[in-house]
PDB file of C-alpha atoms in Angstrom:
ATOM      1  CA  UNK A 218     165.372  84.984 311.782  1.00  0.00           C
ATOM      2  CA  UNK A 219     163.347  84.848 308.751  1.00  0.00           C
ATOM      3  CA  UNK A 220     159.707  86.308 310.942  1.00  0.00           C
ATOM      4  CA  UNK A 221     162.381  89.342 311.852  1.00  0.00           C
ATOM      5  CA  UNK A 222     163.498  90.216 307.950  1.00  0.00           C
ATOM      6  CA  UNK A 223     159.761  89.610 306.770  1.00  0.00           C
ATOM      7  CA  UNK A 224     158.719  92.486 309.309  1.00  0.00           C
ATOM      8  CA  UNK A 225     161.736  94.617 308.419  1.00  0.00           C
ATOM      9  CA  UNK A 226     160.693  94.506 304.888  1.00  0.00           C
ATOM     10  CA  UNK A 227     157.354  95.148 305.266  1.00  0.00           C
ATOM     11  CA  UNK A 228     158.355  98.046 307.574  1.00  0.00           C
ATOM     12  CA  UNK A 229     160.407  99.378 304.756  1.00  0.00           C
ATOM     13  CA  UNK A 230     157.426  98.816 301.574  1.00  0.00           C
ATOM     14  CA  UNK A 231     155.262 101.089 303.937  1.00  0.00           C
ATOM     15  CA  UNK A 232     158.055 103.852 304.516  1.00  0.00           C
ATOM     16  CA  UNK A 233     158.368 103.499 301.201  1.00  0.00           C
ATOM     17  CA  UNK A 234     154.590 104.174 300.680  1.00  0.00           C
ATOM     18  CA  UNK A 235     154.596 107.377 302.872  1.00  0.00           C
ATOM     19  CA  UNK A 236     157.028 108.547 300.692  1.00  0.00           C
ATOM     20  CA  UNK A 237     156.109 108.003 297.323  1.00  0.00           C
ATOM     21  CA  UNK A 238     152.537 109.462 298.699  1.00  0.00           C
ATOM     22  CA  UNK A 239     154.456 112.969 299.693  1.00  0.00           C
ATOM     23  CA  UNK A 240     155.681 112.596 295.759  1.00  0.00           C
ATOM     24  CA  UNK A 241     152.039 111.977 294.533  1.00  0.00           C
ATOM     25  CA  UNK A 242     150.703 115.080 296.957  1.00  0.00           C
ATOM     26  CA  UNK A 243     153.526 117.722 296.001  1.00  0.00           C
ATOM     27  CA  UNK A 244     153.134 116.257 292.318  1.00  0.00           C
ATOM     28  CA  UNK A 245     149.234 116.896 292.200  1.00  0.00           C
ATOM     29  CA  UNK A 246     149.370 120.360 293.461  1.00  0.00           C
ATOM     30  CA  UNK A 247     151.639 121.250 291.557  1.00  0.00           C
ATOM     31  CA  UNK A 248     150.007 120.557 288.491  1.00  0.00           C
ATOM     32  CA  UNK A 249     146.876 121.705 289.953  1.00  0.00           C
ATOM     33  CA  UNK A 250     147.924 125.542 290.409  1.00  0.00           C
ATOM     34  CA  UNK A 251     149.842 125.115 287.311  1.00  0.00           C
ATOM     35  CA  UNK A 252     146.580 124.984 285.249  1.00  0.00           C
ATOM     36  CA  UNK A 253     144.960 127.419 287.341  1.00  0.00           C
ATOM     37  CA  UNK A 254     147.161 129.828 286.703  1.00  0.00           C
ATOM     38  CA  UNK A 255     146.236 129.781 283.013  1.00  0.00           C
ATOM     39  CA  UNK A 256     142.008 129.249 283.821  1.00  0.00           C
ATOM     40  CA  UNK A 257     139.604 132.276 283.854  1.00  0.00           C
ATOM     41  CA  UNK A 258     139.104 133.019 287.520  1.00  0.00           C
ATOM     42  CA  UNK A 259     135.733 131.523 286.670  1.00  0.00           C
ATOM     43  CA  UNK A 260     136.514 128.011 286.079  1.00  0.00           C
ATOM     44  CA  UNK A 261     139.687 127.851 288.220  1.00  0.00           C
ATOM     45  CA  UNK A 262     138.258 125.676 290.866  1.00  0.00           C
ATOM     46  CA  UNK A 263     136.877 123.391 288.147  1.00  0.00           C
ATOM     47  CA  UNK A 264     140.159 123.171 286.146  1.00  0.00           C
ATOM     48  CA  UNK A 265     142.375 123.293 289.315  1.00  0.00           C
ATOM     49  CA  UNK A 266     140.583 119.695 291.000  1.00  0.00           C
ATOM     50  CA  UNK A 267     140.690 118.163 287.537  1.00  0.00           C
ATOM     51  CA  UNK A 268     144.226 118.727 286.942  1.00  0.00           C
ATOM     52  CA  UNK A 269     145.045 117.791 290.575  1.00  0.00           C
ATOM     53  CA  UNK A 270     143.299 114.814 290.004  1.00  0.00           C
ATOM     54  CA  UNK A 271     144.945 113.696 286.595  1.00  0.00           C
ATOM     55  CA  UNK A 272     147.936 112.082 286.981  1.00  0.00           C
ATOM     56  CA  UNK A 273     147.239 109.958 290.199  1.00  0.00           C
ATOM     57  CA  UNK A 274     145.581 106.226 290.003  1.00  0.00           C
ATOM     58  CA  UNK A 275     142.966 104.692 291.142  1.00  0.00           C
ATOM     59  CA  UNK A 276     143.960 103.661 294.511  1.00  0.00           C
ATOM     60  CA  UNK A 277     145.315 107.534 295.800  1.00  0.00           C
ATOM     61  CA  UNK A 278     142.457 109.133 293.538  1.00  0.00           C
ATOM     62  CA  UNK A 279     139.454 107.165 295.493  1.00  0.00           C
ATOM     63  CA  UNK A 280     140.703 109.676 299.257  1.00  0.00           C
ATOM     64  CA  UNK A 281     141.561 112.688 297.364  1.00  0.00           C
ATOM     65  CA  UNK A 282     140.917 115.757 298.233  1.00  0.00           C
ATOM     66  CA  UNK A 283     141.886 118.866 296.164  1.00  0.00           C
ATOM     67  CA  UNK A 284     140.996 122.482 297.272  1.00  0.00           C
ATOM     68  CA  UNK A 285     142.454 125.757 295.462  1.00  0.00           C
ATOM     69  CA  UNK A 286     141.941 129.158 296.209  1.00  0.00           C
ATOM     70  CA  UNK A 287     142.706 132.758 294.338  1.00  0.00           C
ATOM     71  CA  UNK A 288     142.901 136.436 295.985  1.00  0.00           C
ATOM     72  CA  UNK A 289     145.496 139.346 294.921  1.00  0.00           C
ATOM     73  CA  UNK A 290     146.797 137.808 291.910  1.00  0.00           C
ATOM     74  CA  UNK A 291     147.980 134.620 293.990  1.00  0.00           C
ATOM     75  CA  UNK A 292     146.754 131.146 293.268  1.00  0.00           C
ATOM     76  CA  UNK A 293     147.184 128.026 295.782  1.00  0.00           C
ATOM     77  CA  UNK A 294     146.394 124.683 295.702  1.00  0.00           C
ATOM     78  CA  UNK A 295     146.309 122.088 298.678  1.00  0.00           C
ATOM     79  CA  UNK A 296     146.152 118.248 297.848  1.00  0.00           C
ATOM     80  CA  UNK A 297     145.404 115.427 300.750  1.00  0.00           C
ATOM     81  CA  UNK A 298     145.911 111.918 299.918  1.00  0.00           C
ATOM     82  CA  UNK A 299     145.350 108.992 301.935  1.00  0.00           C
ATOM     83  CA  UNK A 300     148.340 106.649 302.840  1.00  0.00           C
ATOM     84  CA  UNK A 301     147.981 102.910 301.748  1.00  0.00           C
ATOM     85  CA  UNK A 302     148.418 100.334 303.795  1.00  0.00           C
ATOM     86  CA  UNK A 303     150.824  97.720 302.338  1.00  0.00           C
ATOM     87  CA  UNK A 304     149.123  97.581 299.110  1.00  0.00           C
ATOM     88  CA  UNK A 305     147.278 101.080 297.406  1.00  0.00           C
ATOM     89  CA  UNK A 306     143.685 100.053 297.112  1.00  0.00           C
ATOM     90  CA  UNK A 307     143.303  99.017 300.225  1.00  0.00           C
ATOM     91  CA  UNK A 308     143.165 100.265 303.954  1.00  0.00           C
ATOM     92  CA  UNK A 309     144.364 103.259 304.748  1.00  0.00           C
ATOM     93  CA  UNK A 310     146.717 105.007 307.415  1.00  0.00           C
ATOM     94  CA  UNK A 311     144.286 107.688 309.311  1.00  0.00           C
ATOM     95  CA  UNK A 312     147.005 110.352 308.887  1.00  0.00           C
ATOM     96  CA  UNK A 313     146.879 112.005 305.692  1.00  0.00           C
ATOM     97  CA  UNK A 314     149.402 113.143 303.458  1.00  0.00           C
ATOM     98  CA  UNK A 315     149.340 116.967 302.342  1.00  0.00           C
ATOM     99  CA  UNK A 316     150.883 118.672 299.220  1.00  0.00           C
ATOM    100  CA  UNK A 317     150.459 122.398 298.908  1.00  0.00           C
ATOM    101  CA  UNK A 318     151.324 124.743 296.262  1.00  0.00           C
ATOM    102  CA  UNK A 319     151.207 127.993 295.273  1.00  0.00           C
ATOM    103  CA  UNK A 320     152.535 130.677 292.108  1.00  0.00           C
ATOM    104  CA  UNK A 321     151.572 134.344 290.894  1.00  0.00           C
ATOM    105  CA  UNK A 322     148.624 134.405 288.009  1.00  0.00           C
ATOM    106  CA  UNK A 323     149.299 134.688 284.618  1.00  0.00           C
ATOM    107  CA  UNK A 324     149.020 137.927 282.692  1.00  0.00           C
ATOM    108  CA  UNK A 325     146.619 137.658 279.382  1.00  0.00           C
TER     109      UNK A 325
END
């Protein structure tokens, strides 16, 4: 019995992994085209990875990927994070994760 509720719980730490990673992704581009919005077209990209990038740690911010893009007064971001396996740091699930976001730019 006890083999069967060791693999149920590890089972449920990695669902529980996937999830929080979906968090982390929708987070991150969120604040990503948040600060965009606000950036000179100029430095958007610059401004837009870096805020992406901010708030995750070490162990999501090492497979990161953050890509934003501007055209008719629309700004979008797109975030991919890599899923840890078991413990963040470590392997990594081959699917990734994807957060996207989007909002209207800001008038001066």
């Amino acid at each position: 019995m006890t083999p069967t509720i060791i693999v149920t719980l590890i089972a449920l730490w990695q669902v529980v992994l996937v999830g929080y990673t979906y968090i982390l992704a929708g987070n991150a581009a969120d604040e990503a085209v948040r600060q965009a919005t606000a950036a000179e077209p100029g430095a958007r990209p610059g401004v837009c990875e870096a805020a992406g990038l901010k708030h995750l740690s070490d162990a999501w911010r090492s497979g990161a990927s953050v890509t934003c893009g501007s055209g008719s007064g629309y700004v979008t971001a797109d975030v991919e994070l890599k899923v840890p396996v078991l413990f963040p740091g470590t392997l990594s699930v081959p699917v990734p994760v994807r957060g996207h976001a989007g909002a209207v730019e800001e008038a001066d």
